[in-house]
PDB file of C-alpha atoms in Angstrom:
ATOM      1  CA  MET A  18       0.000   0.000   0.000  1.00 84.00           C
ATOM      2  CA  THR A  19       1.352   3.424  -0.962  1.00 88.00           C
ATOM      3  CA  THR A  20       1.423   6.484   1.284  1.00 88.00           C
ATOM      4  CA  GLY A  21      -1.469   8.003  -0.666  1.00 91.00           C
ATOM      5  CA  GLU A  22      -3.509   4.824  -0.281  1.00 92.00           C
ATOM      6  CA  ARG A  23      -2.862   4.848   3.473  1.00 91.00           C
ATOM      7  CA  ILE A  24      -3.988   8.493   3.671  1.00 92.00           C
ATOM      8  CA  ARG A  25      -7.193   7.729   1.746  1.00 94.00           C
ATOM      9  CA  THR A  26      -7.902   4.586   3.775  1.00 93.00           C
ATOM     10  CA  ARG A  27      -7.452   6.378   7.096  1.00 92.00           C
ATOM     11  CA  ARG A  28      -9.577   9.341   5.977  1.00 93.00           C
ATOM     12  CA  LYS A  29     -12.393   6.994   4.977  1.00 95.00           C
ATOM     13  CA  GLN A  30     -12.073   5.007   8.237  1.00 94.00           C
ATOM     14  CA  LEU A  31     -12.786   8.257  10.059  1.00 94.00           C
ATOM     15  CA  GLY A  32     -15.736   9.071   7.777  1.00 95.00           C
ATOM     16  CA  MET A  33     -13.981  12.269   6.739  1.00 95.00           C
ATOM     17  CA  SER A  34     -14.535  13.852   3.333  1.00 95.00           C
ATOM     18  CA  VAL A  35     -11.747  15.179   1.149  1.00 94.00           C
ATOM     19  CA  ASP A  36     -13.105  18.678   1.774  1.00 95.00           C
ATOM     20  CA  ASP A  37     -12.968  18.160   5.562  1.00 94.00           C
ATOM     21  CA  LEU A  38      -9.329  17.037   5.393  1.00 94.00           C
ATOM     22  CA  ALA A  39      -8.446  19.881   3.023  1.00 93.00           C
ATOM     23  CA  ALA A  40      -9.976  22.408   5.428  1.00 94.00           C
ATOM     24  CA  LYS A  41      -8.041  20.990   8.402  1.00 93.00           C
ATOM     25  CA  LEU A  42      -4.770  21.277   6.486  1.00 92.00           C
ATOM     26  CA  GLY A  43      -5.458  24.591   4.757  1.00 92.00           C
ATOM     27  CA  LYS A  44      -5.207  22.953   1.338  1.00 91.00           C
ATOM     28  CA  ASN A  45      -7.665  22.626  -1.531  1.00 92.00           C
ATOM     29  CA  ARG A  46      -9.428  19.374  -2.345  1.00 89.00           C
ATOM     30  CA  ALA A  47      -7.437  18.873  -5.563  1.00 92.00           C
ATOM     31  CA  THR A  48      -4.188  18.825  -3.565  1.00 90.00           C
ATOM     32  CA  ILE A  49      -5.585  16.198  -1.193  1.00 91.00           C
ATOM     33  CA  TYR A  50      -6.672  14.047  -4.164  1.00 91.00           C
ATOM     34  CA  ARG A  51      -3.152  14.357  -5.602  1.00 90.00           C
ATOM     35  CA  TYR A  52      -1.601  13.242  -2.283  1.00 90.00           C
ATOM     36  CA  GLU A  53      -3.994  10.289  -2.121  1.00 92.00           C
ATOM     37  CA  SER A  54      -3.230   9.249  -5.677  1.00 92.00           C
ATOM     38  CA  ASP A  55       0.524   9.717  -5.150  1.00 89.00           C
ATOM     39  CA  ALA A  56       0.480  12.180  -8.071  1.00 89.00           C
ATOM     40  CA  ILE A  57       2.536  14.706  -6.088  1.00 86.00           C
ATOM     41  CA  GLU A  58       5.008  14.439  -3.227  1.00 81.00           C
ATOM     42  CA  MET A  59       3.680  15.530   0.113  1.00 82.00           C
ATOM     43  CA  PRO A  60       6.029  18.052   1.803  1.00 81.00           C
ATOM     44  CA  ALA A  61       7.670  16.743   4.960  1.00 79.00           C
ATOM     45  CA  SER A  62       6.351  19.759   6.874  1.00 82.00           C
ATOM     46  CA  LEU A  63       2.800  18.474   6.264  1.00 85.00           C
ATOM     47  CA  LEU A  64       3.380  14.992   7.688  1.00 86.00           C
ATOM     48  CA  LYS A  65       2.749  15.802  11.353  1.00 87.00           C
ATOM     49  CA  PRO A  66      -0.315  18.036  10.742  1.00 88.00           C
ATOM     50  CA  LEU A  67      -1.719  15.387   8.386  1.00 91.00           C
ATOM     51  CA  ALA A  68      -1.194  12.628  10.941  1.00 89.00           C
ATOM     52  CA  ASP A  69      -2.861  14.791  13.595  1.00 90.00           C
ATOM     53  CA  ALA A  70      -5.811  15.536  11.301  1.00 93.00           C
ATOM     54  CA  LEU A  71      -6.208  11.809  10.658  1.00 93.00           C
ATOM     55  CA  ASP A  72      -5.830  10.968  14.367  1.00 91.00           C
ATOM     56  CA  THR A  73      -2.784   8.781  13.779  1.00 87.00           C
ATOM     57  CA  VAL A  74       1.016   8.999  13.840  1.00 84.00           C
ATOM     58  CA  PRO A  75       3.394   9.740  10.947  1.00 81.00           C
ATOM     59  CA  ASP A  76       4.783   6.194  11.083  1.00 78.00           C
ATOM     60  CA  GLU A  77       1.367   4.749  10.251  1.00 82.00           C
ATOM     61  CA  LEU A  78       0.993   6.986   7.218  1.00 82.00           C
ATOM     62  CA  MET A  79       4.530   6.465   5.964  1.00 80.00           C
ATOM     63  CA  ASP A  80       4.792   2.797   7.008  1.00 75.00           C
ATOM     64  CA  TRP A  81       8.331   3.305   8.248  1.00 66.00           C
ATOM     65  CA  GLY A  82       8.135   0.127  10.323  1.00 62.00           C
ATOM     66  CA  SER A  83       8.035  -2.070   7.221  1.00 57.00           C
ATOM     67  CA  LEU A  84      10.802   0.020   5.655  1.00 51.00           C
ATOM     68  CA  LEU A  85      13.014  -0.721   8.636  1.00 50.00           C
ATOM     69  CA  ILE A  86      12.497  -4.438   8.309  1.00 51.00           C
ATOM     70  CA  LYS A  87      12.376  -4.601   4.516  1.00 51.00           C
ATOM     71  CA  ASP A  88      15.543  -2.649   3.863  1.00 51.00           C
ATOM     72  CA  GLY A  89      17.619  -4.071   6.695  1.00 56.00           C
ATOM     73  CA  TYR A  90      17.570  -0.869   8.746  1.00 59.00           C
ATOM     74  CA  LEU A  91      16.106  -2.688  11.728  1.00 60.00           C
ATOM     75  CA  LEU A  92      19.143  -4.961  11.828  1.00 59.00           C
ATOM     76  CA  TYR A  93      21.378  -1.901  11.533  1.00 61.00           C
ATOM     77  CA  MET A  94      19.575  -0.197  14.432  1.00 63.00           C
ATOM     78  CA  ILE A  95      19.882  -3.331  16.561  1.00 65.00           C
ATOM     79  CA  ILE A  96      23.622  -3.438  15.868  1.00 63.00           C
ATOM     80  CA  ILE A  97      23.940   0.244  16.839  1.00 65.00           C
ATOM     81  CA  PHE A  98      21.960  -0.355  20.038  1.00 64.00           C
ATOM     82  CA  VAL A  99      24.036  -3.392  21.000  1.00 60.00           C
ATOM     83  CA  SER A 100      27.258  -1.510  20.251  1.00 58.00           C
ATOM     84  CA  PHE A 101      26.169   1.443  22.371  1.00 58.00           C
ATOM     85  CA  SER A 102      25.187  -0.924  25.172  1.00 55.00           C
ATOM     86  CA  ALA A 103      28.605  -2.566  25.036  1.00 51.00           C
ATOM     87  CA  VAL A 104      30.293   0.830  25.213  1.00 50.00           C
ATOM     88  CA  ALA A 105      28.048   1.860  28.079  1.00 51.00           C
ATOM     89  CA  VAL A 106      28.965  -1.253  30.035  1.00 48.00           C
ATOM     90  CA  SER A 107      32.653  -0.633  29.460  1.00 47.00           C
ATOM     91  CA  ILE A 108      32.536   2.999  30.640  1.00 47.00           C
ATOM     92  CA  GLN A 109      34.371   2.475  33.882  1.00 45.00           C
ATOM     93  CA  THR A 110      37.539   3.905  35.361  1.00 43.00           C
ATOM     94  CA  GLY A 111      38.520   3.029  38.879  1.00 45.00           C
ATOM     95  CA  ARG A 112      35.376   3.214  40.940  1.00 47.00           C
ATOM     96  CA  TYR A 113      33.484   5.471  38.479  1.00 52.00           C
ATOM     97  CA  SER A 114      30.797   3.357  36.840  1.00 55.00           C
ATOM     98  CA  LEU A 115      28.021   3.951  34.348  1.00 54.00           C
ATOM     99  CA  ARG A 116      25.600   4.124  37.285  1.00 59.00           C
ATOM    100  CA  GLN A 117      27.603   7.058  38.631  1.00 69.00           C
ATOM    101  CA  ALA A 118      27.834   8.625  35.172  1.00 72.00           C
ATOM    102  CA  ASP A 119      24.046   8.803  35.219  1.00 73.00           C
ATOM    103  CA  SER A 120      23.698   9.795  38.884  1.00 82.00           C
ATOM    104  CA  VAL A 121      21.958  12.929  40.130  1.00 88.00           C
ATOM    105  CA  SER A 122      25.333  14.566  40.890  1.00 87.00           C
ATOM    106  CA  ALA A 123      26.586  13.761  37.411  1.00 87.00           C
ATOM    107  CA  GLN A 124      23.394  15.088  35.806  1.00 88.00           C
ATOM    108  CA  GLU A 125      23.739  18.319  37.805  1.00 92.00           C
ATOM    109  CA  PHE A 126      27.319  18.627  36.555  1.00 91.00           C
ATOM    110  CA  TYR A 127      26.277  17.989  32.926  1.00 90.00           C
ATOM    111  CA  ASP A 128      23.502  20.580  33.286  1.00 92.00           C
ATOM    112  CA  TYR A 129      26.000  23.141  34.560  1.00 94.00           C
ATOM    113  CA  VAL A 130      28.335  22.399  31.654  1.00 92.00           C
ATOM    114  CA  ASN A 131      25.485  22.643  29.134  1.00 90.00           C
ATOM    115  CA  GLU A 132      24.361  25.984  30.524  1.00 93.00           C
ATOM    116  CA  ASN A 133      27.747  27.624  31.158  1.00 94.00           C
ATOM    117  CA  ILE A 134      30.418  26.205  28.852  1.00 91.00           C
ATOM    118  CA  ARG A 135      30.568  27.363  25.241  1.00 87.00           C
ATOM    119  CA  ASP A 136      30.854  24.843  22.419  1.00 79.00           C
ATOM    120  CA  ASP A 137      34.308  26.130  21.476  1.00 83.00           C
ATOM    121  CA  GLU A 138      35.718  25.582  24.976  1.00 88.00           C
ATOM    122  CA  VAL A 139      37.500  22.395  25.992  1.00 90.00           C
ATOM    123  CA  ILE A 140      37.393  20.491  29.262  1.00 89.00           C
ATOM    124  CA  TYR A 141      40.079  18.152  30.554  1.00 85.00           C
ATOM    125  CA  PHE A 142      38.014  15.275  31.959  1.00 84.00           C
ATOM    126  CA  PHE A 143      38.870  11.710  32.785  1.00 79.00           C
ATOM    127  CA  LYS A 144      35.924  10.330  30.757  1.00 78.00           C
ATOM    128  CA  PRO A 145      35.770  12.547  27.644  1.00 80.00           C
ATOM    129  CA  ARG A 146      33.331  10.344  25.711  1.00 79.00           C
ATOM    130  CA  VAL A 147      30.896  10.306  28.619  1.00 81.00           C
ATOM    131  CA  LEU A 148      31.074  14.081  28.938  1.00 82.00           C
ATOM    132  CA  TYR A 149      30.518  14.518  25.209  1.00 80.00           C
ATOM    133  CA  LEU A 150      27.621  12.055  25.258  1.00 80.00           C
ATOM    134  CA  TYR A 151      25.807  14.114  27.887  1.00 81.00           C
ATOM    135  CA  THR A 152      26.880  17.648  26.909  1.00 83.00           C
ATOM    136  CA  ASN A 153      28.334  17.804  23.359  1.00 80.00           C
ATOM    137  CA  VAL A 154      31.247  19.741  24.860  1.00 82.00           C
ATOM    138  CA  TYR A 155      34.679  18.628  23.714  1.00 79.00           C
ATOM    139  CA  SER A 156      37.002  17.201  26.289  1.00 81.00           C
ATOM    140  CA  TYR A 157      40.133  15.100  26.411  1.00 76.00           C
ATOM    141  CA  ASN A 158      42.118  13.022  28.834  1.00 77.00           C
ATOM    142  CA  TRP A 159      45.804  12.341  29.277  1.00 71.00           C
ATOM    143  CA  TYR A 160      45.296  10.104  32.289  1.00 69.00           C
ATOM    144  CA  ASP A 161      47.075  11.453  35.366  1.00 65.00           C
ATOM    145  CA  GLU A 162      49.514  13.565  33.333  1.00 72.00           C
ATOM    146  CA  VAL A 163      49.574  17.335  33.718  1.00 73.00           C
ATOM    147  CA  ASP A 164      51.964  18.148  30.856  1.00 76.00           C
ATOM    148  CA  HIS A 165      49.102  18.480  28.355  1.00 76.00           C
ATOM    149  CA  MET A 166      46.805  20.945  30.082  1.00 79.00           C
ATOM    150  CA  ASP A 167      47.508  23.811  27.666  1.00 78.00           C
ATOM    151  CA  ALA A 168      44.650  22.818  25.342  1.00 82.00           C
ATOM    152  CA  ALA A 169      42.081  22.934  28.152  1.00 87.00           C
ATOM    153  CA  ASP A 170      39.954  25.877  29.204  1.00 90.00           C
ATOM    154  CA  TYR A 171      38.647  23.918  32.190  1.00 92.00           C
ATOM    155  CA  ILE A 172      39.584  20.907  34.271  1.00 88.00           C
ATOM    156  CA  ALA A 173      36.804  18.741  35.629  1.00 88.00           C
ATOM    157  CA  VAL A 174      37.754  16.355  38.399  1.00 87.00           C
ATOM    158  CA  CYS A 175      35.745  13.642  40.042  1.00 83.00           C
ATOM    159  CA  GLU A 176      36.358  12.588  43.604  1.00 74.00           C
ATOM    160  CA  GLU A 177      36.651   8.981  42.470  1.00 70.00           C
ATOM    161  CA  ASP A 178      38.748   9.293  39.322  1.00 69.00           C
ATOM    162  CA  GLY A 179      42.067   8.542  41.018  1.00 70.00           C
ATOM    163  CA  TYR A 180      43.927  11.312  39.163  1.00 74.00           C
ATOM    164  CA  ASN A 181      45.711  12.915  42.106  1.00 81.00           C
ATOM    165  CA  ARG A 182      48.187  14.953  40.033  1.00 83.00           C
ATOM    166  CA  VAL A 183      45.372  16.408  37.967  1.00 85.00           C
ATOM    167  CA  HIS A 184      43.503  17.349  41.153  1.00 85.00           C
ATOM    168  CA  GLU A 185      46.565  19.138  42.499  1.00 88.00           C
ATOM    169  CA  TYR A 186      47.217  20.911  39.183  1.00 89.00           C
ATOM    170  CA  ALA A 187      43.600  22.095  39.026  1.00 89.00           C
ATOM    171  CA  LYS A 188      43.715  23.447  42.584  1.00 91.00           C
ATOM    172  CA  GLU A 189      47.024  25.212  41.947  1.00 92.00           C
ATOM    173  CA  HIS A 190      46.367  26.680  38.464  1.00 92.00           C
ATOM    174  CA  GLY A 191      42.594  26.958  38.234  1.00 92.00           C
ATOM    175  CA  THR A 192      39.712  28.805  39.792  1.00 94.00           C
ATOM    176  CA  LEU A 193      36.899  26.681  41.187  1.00 95.00           C
ATOM    177  CA  VAL A 194      33.714  27.598  39.284  1.00 96.00           C
ATOM    178  CA  TYR A 195      31.466  24.629  40.112  1.00 95.00           C
ATOM    179  CA  GLU A 196      31.324  21.979  42.795  1.00 93.00           C
ATOM    180  CA  ASN A 197      28.912  19.317  43.948  1.00 92.00           C
ATOM    181  CA  GLU A 198      29.373  16.176  45.982  1.00 88.00           C
ATOM    182  CA  MET A 199      31.031  14.309  43.101  1.00 87.00           C
ATOM    183  CA  PHE A 200      32.557  16.874  40.715  1.00 89.00           C
ATOM    184  CA  ARG A 201      34.632  20.033  40.750  1.00 91.00           C
ATOM    185  CA  LEU A 202      35.148  22.230  37.716  1.00 92.00           C
ATOM    186  CA  TYR A 203      38.100  24.592  37.545  1.00 93.00           C
ATOM    187  CA  GLU A 204      38.551  27.351  34.984  1.00 93.00           C
ATOM    188  CA  LEU A 205      42.140  27.765  33.810  1.00 91.00           C
TER     189      LEU A 205
END
C-alpha cells in the first residue's frame, strides 16, 4: 500500500470527506486528491499536521516500520543499540561506573556544563566520551599527566577518578567555578 492509499484509507475510516481534510490542512481538495493518488510528493512539513488531522502517527501513514524491516535498517539499528550498550557497560575507570555517570550529581554537573560552557571551549576530563555524550562539549584526557593541560579551558575532576596529580594541578592553576558532591570544575 502506498502512502497516498494509506492516507485515503485512514480518511475513509474516520468518515472524513476530502473537503474536511483539506480544510483541516489549509489545502484545496485537488491537492488532497493528488496526495492520495501519489500524483505529487507531500512536503515533509505536512506529515505531522496530516497525521494529527487523521488521528494517527506519521509512522502509520509512511509505514516506516516495514521500511526498517524490509531494507535491513532494523538490523542496523539493533547493531547500533548493541554496540552502544557494550560501550556503556565498558565505561568504567577506577570506581566510576556507568551508574555514577548517570547519577543525580553527574546530571547536575552535565547541566552546569550545558548551561555555562561554550561549544568552542574544551574540558580536561577523565571520561571525555561520557562528557561529550551528555553535553556535546569537547574534552580530552591524558590520564594522570599534567603536561598536556595547555589545550584545556577547564579541568573537571571527580572525587573517584584517582587522578591525584590532575587534582593538584587544578587546585594550583585553576579557579573553582562549580562543585557538587562528586565533581569540581576549575577554569584555567
